[in-house]
């Protein structure tokens, strides 16, 4: 069984299309780790593209903000602006689909949480200490998270995190040796300095997790955002991958 892992699509349909084309033939099921909407220009299109393909899908903090399940106090002004625009733009069927997604799912050896197992829509796992604390909040061998938009891996050895790093394109991680928190990175708005769309594939026969990156037409996403008068800063950051 090969699982395609996607997270943080953020209404970037051009990036999602590029990922699905690049990953074609490499997966048997698709899991999505949350934040389908927010930031980008194509919320309805992204929901329509993902809905029929995803065997499991989570909601993220931007999805919750659009659904008014979450206060936007901690959102920056640009993010808030796009949440408001998305509320007006979303179709009824698309809103219903988002509304049905949970922020955390446990499936066999995997705990899936948008942000962290401790705080499923809130917490960023970006450092060793936060990762270490979160190993106490799930019982499965593996926890899969998104939210930070940074492809990363944290390994637990003997009740202390000995290793954690930002993963590069093409990196292959062997599974079955230790407990792991894994983040495939973001499809629609990468923040590790590499603007290419990020995804991962788990191969449970080979017992591997592989980090992937794919070039997409960033200028086309930016063109759509400009046409909709979405915030300048959100348009610019796509080209920088920050
Ligand atoms: Zn996100």
PDB file of C-alpha atoms in Angstrom, residues 16 28 32 47 49 65 73-74 144 148 156 171 179-180 186 190 201 206 222 233 239:
ATOM      1  CA  UNK A  16      -2.220  20.809  -6.580  1.00  0.00           C
ATOM      2  CA  UNK A  28      -2.932   3.726  -3.975  1.00  0.00           C
ATOM      3  CA  UNK A  32      -4.766  15.089   3.296  1.00  0.00           C
ATOM      4  CA  UNK A  47     -12.037  21.103  -2.771  1.00  0.00           C
ATOM      5  CA  UNK A  49     -10.178  18.148  -6.981  1.00  0.00           C
ATOM      6  CA  UNK A  65     -11.609  30.135  10.339  1.00  0.00           C
ATOM      7  CA  UNK A  73      -7.427  36.792  16.610  1.00  0.00           C
ATOM      8  CA  UNK A  74      -4.054  35.208  15.811  1.00  0.00           C
ATOM      9  CA  UNK A 144       1.698  12.858  10.486  1.00  0.00           C
ATOM     10  CA  UNK A 148       4.216  24.601   9.562  1.00  0.00           C
ATOM     11  CA  UNK A 156      12.282   9.547  19.046  1.00  0.00           C
ATOM     12  CA  UNK A 171      15.075  12.260   0.833  1.00  0.00           C
ATOM     13  CA  UNK A 179       8.709   6.525  16.514  1.00  0.00           C
ATOM     14  CA  UNK A 180       8.429   9.460  14.159  1.00  0.00           C
ATOM     15  CA  UNK A 186       2.971  22.353   1.934  1.00  0.00           C
ATOM     16  CA  UNK A 190       5.970  26.241   1.002  1.00  0.00           C
ATOM     17  CA  UNK A 201       4.712   9.130  -0.290  1.00  0.00           C
ATOM     18  CA  UNK A 206       9.192  -1.053   1.280  1.00  0.00           C
ATOM     19  CA  UNK A 222       0.071  34.881  -8.783  1.00  0.00           C
ATOM     20  CA  UNK A 233       2.464  40.012   0.403  1.00  0.00           C
ATOM     21  CA  UNK A 239       7.963  32.963  -5.454  1.00  0.00           C
TER      22      UNK A 239
END
